[in-house]
mmCIF file with all atom_site columns, C-alpha atoms in Angstrom:
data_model
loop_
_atom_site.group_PDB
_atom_site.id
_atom_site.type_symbol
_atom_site.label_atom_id
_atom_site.label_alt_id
_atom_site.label_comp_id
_atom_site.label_asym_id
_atom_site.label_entity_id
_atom_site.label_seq_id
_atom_site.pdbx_PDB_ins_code
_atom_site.Cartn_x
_atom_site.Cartn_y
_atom_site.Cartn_z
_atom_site.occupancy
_atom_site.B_iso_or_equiv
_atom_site.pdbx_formal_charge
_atom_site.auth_seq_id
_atom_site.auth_comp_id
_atom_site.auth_asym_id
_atom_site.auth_atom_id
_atom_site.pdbx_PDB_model_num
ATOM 1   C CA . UNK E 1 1   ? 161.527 87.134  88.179  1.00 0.00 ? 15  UNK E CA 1
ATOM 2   C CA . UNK E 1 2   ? 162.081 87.724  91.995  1.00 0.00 ? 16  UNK E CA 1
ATOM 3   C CA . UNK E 1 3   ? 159.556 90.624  91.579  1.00 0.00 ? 17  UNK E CA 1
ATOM 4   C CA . UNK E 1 4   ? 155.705 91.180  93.307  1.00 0.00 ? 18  UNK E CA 1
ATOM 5   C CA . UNK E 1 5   ? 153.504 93.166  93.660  1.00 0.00 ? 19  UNK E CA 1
ATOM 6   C CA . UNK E 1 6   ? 150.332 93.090  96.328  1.00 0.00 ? 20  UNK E CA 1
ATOM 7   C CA . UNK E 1 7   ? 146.961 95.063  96.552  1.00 0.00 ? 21  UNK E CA 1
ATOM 8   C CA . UNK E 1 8   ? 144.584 95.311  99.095  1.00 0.00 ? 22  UNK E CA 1
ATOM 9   C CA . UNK E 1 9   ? 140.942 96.766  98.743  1.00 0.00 ? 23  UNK E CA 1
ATOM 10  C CA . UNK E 1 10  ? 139.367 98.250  101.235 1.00 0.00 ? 24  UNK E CA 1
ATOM 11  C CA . UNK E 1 11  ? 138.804 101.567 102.980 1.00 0.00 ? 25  UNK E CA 1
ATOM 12  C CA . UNK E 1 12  ? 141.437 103.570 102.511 1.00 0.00 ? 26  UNK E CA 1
ATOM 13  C CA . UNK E 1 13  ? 142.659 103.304 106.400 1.00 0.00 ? 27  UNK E CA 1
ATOM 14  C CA . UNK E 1 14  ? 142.488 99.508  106.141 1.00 0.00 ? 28  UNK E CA 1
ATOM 15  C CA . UNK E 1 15  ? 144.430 99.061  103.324 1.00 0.00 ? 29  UNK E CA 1
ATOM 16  C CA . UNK E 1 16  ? 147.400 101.657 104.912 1.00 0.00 ? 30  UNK E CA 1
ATOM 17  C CA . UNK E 1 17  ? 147.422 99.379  107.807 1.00 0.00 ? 31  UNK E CA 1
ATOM 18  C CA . UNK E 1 18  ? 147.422 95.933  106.549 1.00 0.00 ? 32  UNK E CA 1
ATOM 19  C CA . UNK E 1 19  ? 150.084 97.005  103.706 1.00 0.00 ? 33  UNK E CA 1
ATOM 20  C CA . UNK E 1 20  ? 152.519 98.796  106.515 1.00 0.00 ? 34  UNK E CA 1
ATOM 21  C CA . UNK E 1 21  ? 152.462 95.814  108.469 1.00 0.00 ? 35  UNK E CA 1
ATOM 22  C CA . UNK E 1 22  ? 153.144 93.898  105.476 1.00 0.00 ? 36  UNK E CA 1
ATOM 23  C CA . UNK E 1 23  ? 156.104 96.265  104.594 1.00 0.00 ? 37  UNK E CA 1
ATOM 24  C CA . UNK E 1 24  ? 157.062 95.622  108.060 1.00 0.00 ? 38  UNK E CA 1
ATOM 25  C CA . UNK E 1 25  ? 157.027 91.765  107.958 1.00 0.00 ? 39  UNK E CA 1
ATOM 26  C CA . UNK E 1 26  ? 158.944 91.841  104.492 1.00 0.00 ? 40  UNK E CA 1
ATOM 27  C CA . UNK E 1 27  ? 161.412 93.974  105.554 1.00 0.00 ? 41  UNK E CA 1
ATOM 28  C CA . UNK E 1 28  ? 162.270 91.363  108.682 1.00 0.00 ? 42  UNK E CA 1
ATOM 29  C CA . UNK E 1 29  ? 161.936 88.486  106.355 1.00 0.00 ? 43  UNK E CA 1
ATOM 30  C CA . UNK E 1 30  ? 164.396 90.008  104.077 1.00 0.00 ? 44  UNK E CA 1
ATOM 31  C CA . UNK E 1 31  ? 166.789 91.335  106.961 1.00 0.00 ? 45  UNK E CA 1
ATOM 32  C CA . UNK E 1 32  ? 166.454 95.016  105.615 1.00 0.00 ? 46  UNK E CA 1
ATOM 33  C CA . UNK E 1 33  ? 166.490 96.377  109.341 1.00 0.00 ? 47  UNK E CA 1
ATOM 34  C CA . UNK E 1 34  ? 170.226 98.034  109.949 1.00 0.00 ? 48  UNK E CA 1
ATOM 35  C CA . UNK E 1 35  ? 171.793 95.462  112.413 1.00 0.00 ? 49  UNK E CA 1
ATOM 36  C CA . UNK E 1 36  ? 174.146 98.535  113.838 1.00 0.00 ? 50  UNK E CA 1
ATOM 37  C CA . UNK E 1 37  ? 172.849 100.728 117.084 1.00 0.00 ? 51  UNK E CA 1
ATOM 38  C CA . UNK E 1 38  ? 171.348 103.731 114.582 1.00 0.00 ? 52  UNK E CA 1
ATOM 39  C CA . UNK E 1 39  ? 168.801 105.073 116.490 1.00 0.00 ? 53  UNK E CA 1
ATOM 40  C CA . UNK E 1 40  ? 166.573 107.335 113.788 1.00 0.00 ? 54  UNK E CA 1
ATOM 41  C CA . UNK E 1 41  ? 164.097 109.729 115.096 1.00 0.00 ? 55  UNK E CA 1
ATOM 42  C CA . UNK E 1 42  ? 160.983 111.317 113.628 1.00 0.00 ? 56  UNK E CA 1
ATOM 43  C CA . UNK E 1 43  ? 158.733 113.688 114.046 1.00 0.00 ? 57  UNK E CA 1
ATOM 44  C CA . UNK E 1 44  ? 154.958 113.076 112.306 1.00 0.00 ? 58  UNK E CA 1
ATOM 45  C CA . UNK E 1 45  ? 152.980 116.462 111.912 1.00 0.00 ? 59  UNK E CA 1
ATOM 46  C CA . UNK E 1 46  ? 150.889 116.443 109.258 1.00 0.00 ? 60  UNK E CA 1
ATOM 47  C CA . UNK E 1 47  ? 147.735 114.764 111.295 1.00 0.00 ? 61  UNK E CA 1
ATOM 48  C CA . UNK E 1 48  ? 144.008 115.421 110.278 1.00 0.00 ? 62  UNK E CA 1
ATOM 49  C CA . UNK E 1 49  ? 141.956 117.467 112.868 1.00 0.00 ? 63  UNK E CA 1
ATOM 50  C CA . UNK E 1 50  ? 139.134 115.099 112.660 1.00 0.00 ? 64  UNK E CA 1
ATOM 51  C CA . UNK E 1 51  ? 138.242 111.568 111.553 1.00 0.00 ? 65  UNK E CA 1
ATOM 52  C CA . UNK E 1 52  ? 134.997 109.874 110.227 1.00 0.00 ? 66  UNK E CA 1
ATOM 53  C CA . UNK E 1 53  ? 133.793 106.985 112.256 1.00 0.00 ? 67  UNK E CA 1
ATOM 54  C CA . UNK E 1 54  ? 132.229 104.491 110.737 1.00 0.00 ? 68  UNK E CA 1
ATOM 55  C CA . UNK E 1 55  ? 131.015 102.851 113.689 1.00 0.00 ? 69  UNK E CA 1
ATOM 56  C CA . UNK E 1 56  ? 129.588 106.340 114.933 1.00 0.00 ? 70  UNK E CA 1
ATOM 57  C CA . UNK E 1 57  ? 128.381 107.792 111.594 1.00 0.00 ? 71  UNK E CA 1
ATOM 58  C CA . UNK E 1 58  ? 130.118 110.892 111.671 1.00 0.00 ? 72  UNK E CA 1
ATOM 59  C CA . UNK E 1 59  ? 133.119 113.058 111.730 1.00 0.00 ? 73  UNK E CA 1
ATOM 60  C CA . UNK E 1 60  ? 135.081 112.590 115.391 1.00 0.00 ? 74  UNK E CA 1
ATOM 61  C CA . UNK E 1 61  ? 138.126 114.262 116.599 1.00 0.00 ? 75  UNK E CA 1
ATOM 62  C CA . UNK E 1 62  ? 141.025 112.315 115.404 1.00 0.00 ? 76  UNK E CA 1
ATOM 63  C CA . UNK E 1 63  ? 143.466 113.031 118.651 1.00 0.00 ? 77  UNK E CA 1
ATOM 64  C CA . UNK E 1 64  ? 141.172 114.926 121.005 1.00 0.00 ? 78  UNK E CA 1
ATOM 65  C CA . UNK E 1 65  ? 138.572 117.699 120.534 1.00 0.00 ? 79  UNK E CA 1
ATOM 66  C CA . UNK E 1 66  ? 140.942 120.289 122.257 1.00 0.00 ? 80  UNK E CA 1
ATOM 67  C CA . UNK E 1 67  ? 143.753 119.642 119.782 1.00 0.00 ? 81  UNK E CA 1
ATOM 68  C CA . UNK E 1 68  ? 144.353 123.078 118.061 1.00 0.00 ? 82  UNK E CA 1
ATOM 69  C CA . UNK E 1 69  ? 143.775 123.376 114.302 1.00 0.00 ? 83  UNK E CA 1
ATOM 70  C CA . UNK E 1 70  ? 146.707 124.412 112.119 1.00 0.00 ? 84  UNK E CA 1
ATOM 71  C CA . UNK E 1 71  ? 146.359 128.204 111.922 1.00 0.00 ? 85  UNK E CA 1
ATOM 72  C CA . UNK E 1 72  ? 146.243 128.375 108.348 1.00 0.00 ? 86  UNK E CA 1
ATOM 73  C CA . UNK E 1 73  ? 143.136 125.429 108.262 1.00 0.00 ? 87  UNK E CA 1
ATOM 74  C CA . UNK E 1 74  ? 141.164 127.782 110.799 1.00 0.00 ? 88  UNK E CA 1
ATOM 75  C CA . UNK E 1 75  ? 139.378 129.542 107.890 1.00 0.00 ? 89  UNK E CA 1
ATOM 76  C CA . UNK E 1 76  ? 137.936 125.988 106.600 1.00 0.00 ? 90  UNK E CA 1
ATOM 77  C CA . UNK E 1 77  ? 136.579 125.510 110.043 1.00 0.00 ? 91  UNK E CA 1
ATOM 78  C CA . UNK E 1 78  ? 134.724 129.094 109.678 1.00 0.00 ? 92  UNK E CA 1
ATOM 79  C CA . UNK E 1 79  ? 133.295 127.521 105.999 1.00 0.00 ? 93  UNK E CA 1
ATOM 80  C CA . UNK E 1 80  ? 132.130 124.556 107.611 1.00 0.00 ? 94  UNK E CA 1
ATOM 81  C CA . UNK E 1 81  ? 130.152 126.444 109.963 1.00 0.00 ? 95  UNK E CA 1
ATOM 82  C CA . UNK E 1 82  ? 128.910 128.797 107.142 1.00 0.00 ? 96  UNK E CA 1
ATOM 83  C CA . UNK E 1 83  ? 127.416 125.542 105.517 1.00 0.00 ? 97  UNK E CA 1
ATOM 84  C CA . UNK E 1 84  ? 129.778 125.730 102.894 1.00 0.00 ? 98  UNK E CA 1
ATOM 85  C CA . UNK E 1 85  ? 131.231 121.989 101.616 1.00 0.00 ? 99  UNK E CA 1
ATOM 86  C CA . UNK E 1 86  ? 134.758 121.288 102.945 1.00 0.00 ? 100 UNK E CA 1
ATOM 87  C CA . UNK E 1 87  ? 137.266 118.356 102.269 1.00 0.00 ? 101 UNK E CA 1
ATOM 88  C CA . UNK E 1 88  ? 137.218 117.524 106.354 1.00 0.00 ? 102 UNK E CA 1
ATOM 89  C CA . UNK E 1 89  ? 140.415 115.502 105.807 1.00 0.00 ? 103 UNK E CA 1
ATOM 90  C CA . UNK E 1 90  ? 142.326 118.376 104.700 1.00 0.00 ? 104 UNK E CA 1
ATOM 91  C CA . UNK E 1 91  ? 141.579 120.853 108.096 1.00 0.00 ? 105 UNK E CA 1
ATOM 92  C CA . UNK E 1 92  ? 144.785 119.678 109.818 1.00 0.00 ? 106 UNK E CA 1
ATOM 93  C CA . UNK E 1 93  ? 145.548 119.377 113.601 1.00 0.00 ? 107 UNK E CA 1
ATOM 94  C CA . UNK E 1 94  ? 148.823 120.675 115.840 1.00 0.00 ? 108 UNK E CA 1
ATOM 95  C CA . UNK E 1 95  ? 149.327 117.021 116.765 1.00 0.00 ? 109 UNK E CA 1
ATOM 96  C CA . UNK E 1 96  ? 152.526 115.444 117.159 1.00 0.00 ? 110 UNK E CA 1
ATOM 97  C CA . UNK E 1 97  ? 153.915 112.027 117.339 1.00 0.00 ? 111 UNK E CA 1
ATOM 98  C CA . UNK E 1 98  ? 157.882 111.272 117.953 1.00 0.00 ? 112 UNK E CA 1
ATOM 99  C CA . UNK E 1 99  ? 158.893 108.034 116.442 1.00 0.00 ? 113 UNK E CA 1
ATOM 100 C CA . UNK E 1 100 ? 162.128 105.503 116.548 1.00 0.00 ? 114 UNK E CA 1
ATOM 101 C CA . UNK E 1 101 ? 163.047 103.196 114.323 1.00 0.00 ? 115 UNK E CA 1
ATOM 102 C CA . UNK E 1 102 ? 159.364 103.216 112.997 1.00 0.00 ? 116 UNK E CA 1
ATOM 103 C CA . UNK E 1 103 ? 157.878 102.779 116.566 1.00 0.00 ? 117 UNK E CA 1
ATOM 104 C CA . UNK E 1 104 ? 155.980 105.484 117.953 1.00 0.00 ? 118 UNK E CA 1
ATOM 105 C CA . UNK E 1 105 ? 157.517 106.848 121.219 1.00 0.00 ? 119 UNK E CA 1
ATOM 106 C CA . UNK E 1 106 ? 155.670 109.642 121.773 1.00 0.00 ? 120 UNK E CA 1
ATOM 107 C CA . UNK E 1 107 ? 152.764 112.439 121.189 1.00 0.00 ? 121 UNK E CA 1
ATOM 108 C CA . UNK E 1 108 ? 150.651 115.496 121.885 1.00 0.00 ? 122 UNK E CA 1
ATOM 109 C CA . UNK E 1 109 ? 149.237 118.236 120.503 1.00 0.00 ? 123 UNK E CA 1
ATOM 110 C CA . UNK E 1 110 ? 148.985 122.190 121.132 1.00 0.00 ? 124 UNK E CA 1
ATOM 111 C CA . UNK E 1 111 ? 145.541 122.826 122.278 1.00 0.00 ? 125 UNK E CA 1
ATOM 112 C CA . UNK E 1 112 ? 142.976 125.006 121.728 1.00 0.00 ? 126 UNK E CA 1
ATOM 113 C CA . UNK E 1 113 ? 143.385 128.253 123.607 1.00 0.00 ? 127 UNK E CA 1
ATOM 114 C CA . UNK E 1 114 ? 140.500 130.708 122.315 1.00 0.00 ? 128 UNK E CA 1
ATOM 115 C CA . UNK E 1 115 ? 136.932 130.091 123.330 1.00 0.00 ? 129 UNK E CA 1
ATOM 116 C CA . UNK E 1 116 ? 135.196 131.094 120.186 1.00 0.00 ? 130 UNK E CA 1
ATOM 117 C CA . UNK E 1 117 ? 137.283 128.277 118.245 1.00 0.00 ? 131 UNK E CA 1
ATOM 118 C CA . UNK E 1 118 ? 136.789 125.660 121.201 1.00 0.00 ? 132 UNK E CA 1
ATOM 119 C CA . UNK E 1 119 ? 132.987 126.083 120.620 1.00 0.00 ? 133 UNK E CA 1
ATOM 120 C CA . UNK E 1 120 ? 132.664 125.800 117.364 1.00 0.00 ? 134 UNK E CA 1
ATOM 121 C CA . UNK E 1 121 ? 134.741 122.701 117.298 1.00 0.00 ? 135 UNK E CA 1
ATOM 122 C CA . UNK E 1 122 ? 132.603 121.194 119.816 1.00 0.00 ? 136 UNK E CA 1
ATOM 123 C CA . UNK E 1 123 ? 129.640 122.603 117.962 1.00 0.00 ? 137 UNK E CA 1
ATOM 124 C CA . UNK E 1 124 ? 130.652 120.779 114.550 1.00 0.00 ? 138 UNK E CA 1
ATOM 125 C CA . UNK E 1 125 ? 131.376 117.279 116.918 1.00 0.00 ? 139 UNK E CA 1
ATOM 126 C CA . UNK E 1 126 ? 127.682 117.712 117.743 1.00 0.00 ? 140 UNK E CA 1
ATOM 127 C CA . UNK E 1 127 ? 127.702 119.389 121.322 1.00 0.00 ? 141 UNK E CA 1
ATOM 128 C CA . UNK E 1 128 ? 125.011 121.682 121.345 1.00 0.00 ? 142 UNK E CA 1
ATOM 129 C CA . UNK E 1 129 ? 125.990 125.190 123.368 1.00 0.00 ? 143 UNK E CA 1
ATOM 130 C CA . UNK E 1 130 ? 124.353 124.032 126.922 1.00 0.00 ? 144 UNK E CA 1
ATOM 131 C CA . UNK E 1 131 ? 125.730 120.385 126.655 1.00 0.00 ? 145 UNK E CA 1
ATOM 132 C CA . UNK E 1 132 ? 128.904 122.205 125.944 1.00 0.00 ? 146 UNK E CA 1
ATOM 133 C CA . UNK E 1 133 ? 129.110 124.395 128.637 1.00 0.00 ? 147 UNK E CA 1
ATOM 134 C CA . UNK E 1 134 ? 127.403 121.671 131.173 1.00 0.00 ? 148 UNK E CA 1
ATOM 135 C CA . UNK E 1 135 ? 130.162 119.464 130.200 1.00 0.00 ? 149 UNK E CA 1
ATOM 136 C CA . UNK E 1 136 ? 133.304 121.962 129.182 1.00 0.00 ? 150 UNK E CA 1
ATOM 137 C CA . UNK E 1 137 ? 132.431 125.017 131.209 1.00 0.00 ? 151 UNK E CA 1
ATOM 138 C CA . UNK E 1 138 ? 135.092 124.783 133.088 1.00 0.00 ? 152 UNK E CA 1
ATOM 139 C CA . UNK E 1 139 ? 137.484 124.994 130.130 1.00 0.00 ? 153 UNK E CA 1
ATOM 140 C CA . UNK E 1 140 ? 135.480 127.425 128.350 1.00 0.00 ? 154 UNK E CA 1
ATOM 141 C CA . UNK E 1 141 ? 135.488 129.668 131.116 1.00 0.00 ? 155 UNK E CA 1
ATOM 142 C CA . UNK E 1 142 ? 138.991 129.398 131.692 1.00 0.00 ? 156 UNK E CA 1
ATOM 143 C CA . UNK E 1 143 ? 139.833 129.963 127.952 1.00 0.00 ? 157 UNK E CA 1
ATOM 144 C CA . UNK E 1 144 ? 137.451 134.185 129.086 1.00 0.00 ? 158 UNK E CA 1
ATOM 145 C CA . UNK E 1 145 ? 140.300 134.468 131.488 1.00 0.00 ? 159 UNK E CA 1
ATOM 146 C CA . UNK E 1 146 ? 143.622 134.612 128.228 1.00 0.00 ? 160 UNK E CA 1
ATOM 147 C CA . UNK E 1 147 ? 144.745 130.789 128.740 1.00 0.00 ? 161 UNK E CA 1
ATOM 148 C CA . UNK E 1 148 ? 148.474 130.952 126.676 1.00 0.00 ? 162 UNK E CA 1
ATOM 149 C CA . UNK E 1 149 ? 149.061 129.273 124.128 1.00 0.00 ? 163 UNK E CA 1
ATOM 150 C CA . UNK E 1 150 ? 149.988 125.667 125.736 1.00 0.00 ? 164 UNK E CA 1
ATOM 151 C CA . UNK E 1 151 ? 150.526 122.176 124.532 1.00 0.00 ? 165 UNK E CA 1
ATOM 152 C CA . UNK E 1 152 ? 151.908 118.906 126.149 1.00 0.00 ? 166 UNK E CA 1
ATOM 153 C CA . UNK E 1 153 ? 153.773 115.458 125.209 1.00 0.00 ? 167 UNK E CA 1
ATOM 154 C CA . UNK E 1 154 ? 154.194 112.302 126.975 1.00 0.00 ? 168 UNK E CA 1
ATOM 155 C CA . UNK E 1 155 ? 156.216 109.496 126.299 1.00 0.00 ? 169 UNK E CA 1
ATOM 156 C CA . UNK E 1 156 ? 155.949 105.886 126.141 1.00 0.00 ? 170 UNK E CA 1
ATOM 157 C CA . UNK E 1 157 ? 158.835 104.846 128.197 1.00 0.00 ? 171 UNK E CA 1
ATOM 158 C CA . UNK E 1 158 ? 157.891 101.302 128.685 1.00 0.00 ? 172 UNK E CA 1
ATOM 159 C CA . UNK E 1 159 ? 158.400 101.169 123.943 1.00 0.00 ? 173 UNK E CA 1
ATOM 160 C CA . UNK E 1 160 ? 161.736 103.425 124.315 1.00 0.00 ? 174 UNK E CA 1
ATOM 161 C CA . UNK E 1 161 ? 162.797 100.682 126.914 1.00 0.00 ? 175 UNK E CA 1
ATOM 162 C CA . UNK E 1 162 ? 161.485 98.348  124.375 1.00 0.00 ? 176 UNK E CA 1
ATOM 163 C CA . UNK E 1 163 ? 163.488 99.486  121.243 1.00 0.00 ? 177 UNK E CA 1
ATOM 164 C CA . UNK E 1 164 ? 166.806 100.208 123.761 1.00 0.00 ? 178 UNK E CA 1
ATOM 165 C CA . UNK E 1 165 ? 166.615 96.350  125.012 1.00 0.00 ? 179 UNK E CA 1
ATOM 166 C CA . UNK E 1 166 ? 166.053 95.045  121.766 1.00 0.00 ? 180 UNK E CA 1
ATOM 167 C CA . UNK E 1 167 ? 162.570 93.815  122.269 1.00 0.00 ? 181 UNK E CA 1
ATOM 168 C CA . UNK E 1 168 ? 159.864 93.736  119.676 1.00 0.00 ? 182 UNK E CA 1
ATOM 169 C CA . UNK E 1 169 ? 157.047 94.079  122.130 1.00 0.00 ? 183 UNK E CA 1
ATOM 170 C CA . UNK E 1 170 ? 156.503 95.823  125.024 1.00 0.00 ? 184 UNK E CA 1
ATOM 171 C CA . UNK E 1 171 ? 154.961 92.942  126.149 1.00 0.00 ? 185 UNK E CA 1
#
């Protein structure tokens, strides 16, 4: 009694969604939400390089296609280009999202910073090496010249102000 349980079936992205709003709703219909001024941070790392789109029929960068690859998932990229089979969802990205209270406030990524790794990525999101350069050459070139290591976040103020006043909704 007082117990229940709920399934969805879908794609596996669906069903995340629809039951984390649902564990969102539940926990405001059962007043689960601490009522004191604890303001708990988090930082999400563990983001997939790329994505598949079902719209598009294929595999798409999941944050943007400059977002480094963790170092240690570079070698999968290298199989994928050999032609051997790799689990795409498992090549992980240096993305980064900063969260409150279960809203996200915040994100970026390190990017790419070596030329032969920008190209292939582009190359496996379907940019052949002239549509590359045509579009990216300006990157790629600048990546010849030693670009550092460099990466970048941005907030959301208008959510922080959000959570801080209380609000739901930004709107």
């Amino acid at each position: 009694p007082g117990s229940m349980i709920f399934f969805v079936a879908d794609k596996p992205d669906t069903a995340a969604s629809v039951l984390g709003r649902l564990r969102i709703e539940l926990a405001k219909m059962l007043d689960l939400f601490p009522k004191d001024e604890i303001y708990q941070f988090l930082w999400v790392t563990e983001f997939p390089l790329f994505e598949y789109s079902a719209e598009d029929k294929r595999w798409v960068a999941n944050h943007h296609p400059f977002t480094a690859p963790r170092a240690e998932d570079e070698k999968m990229l290298a199989q994928i280009i050999s032609g051997e089979k790799v689990e795409l969802k498992t090549i992980r990205s240096r993305a980064y999202d900063l969260v409150l209270n279960g809203q996200g406030i915040g994100g970026g990524s390190i990017r790419i910073h070596r030329r032969s790794l920008q190209e292939s990525i582009l190359a496996f999101l379907g940019h052949n090496p002239a549509e590359a350069q045509e579009r990216f050459g300006f990157l790629l070139d600048a990546l010849d010249y030693g670009a550092p290591p460099h990466g970048g976040l941005a907030f959301g103020l208008d959510r922080l102000t959000a959570i801080l006043c209380g609000e739901e909704s930004i709107r």
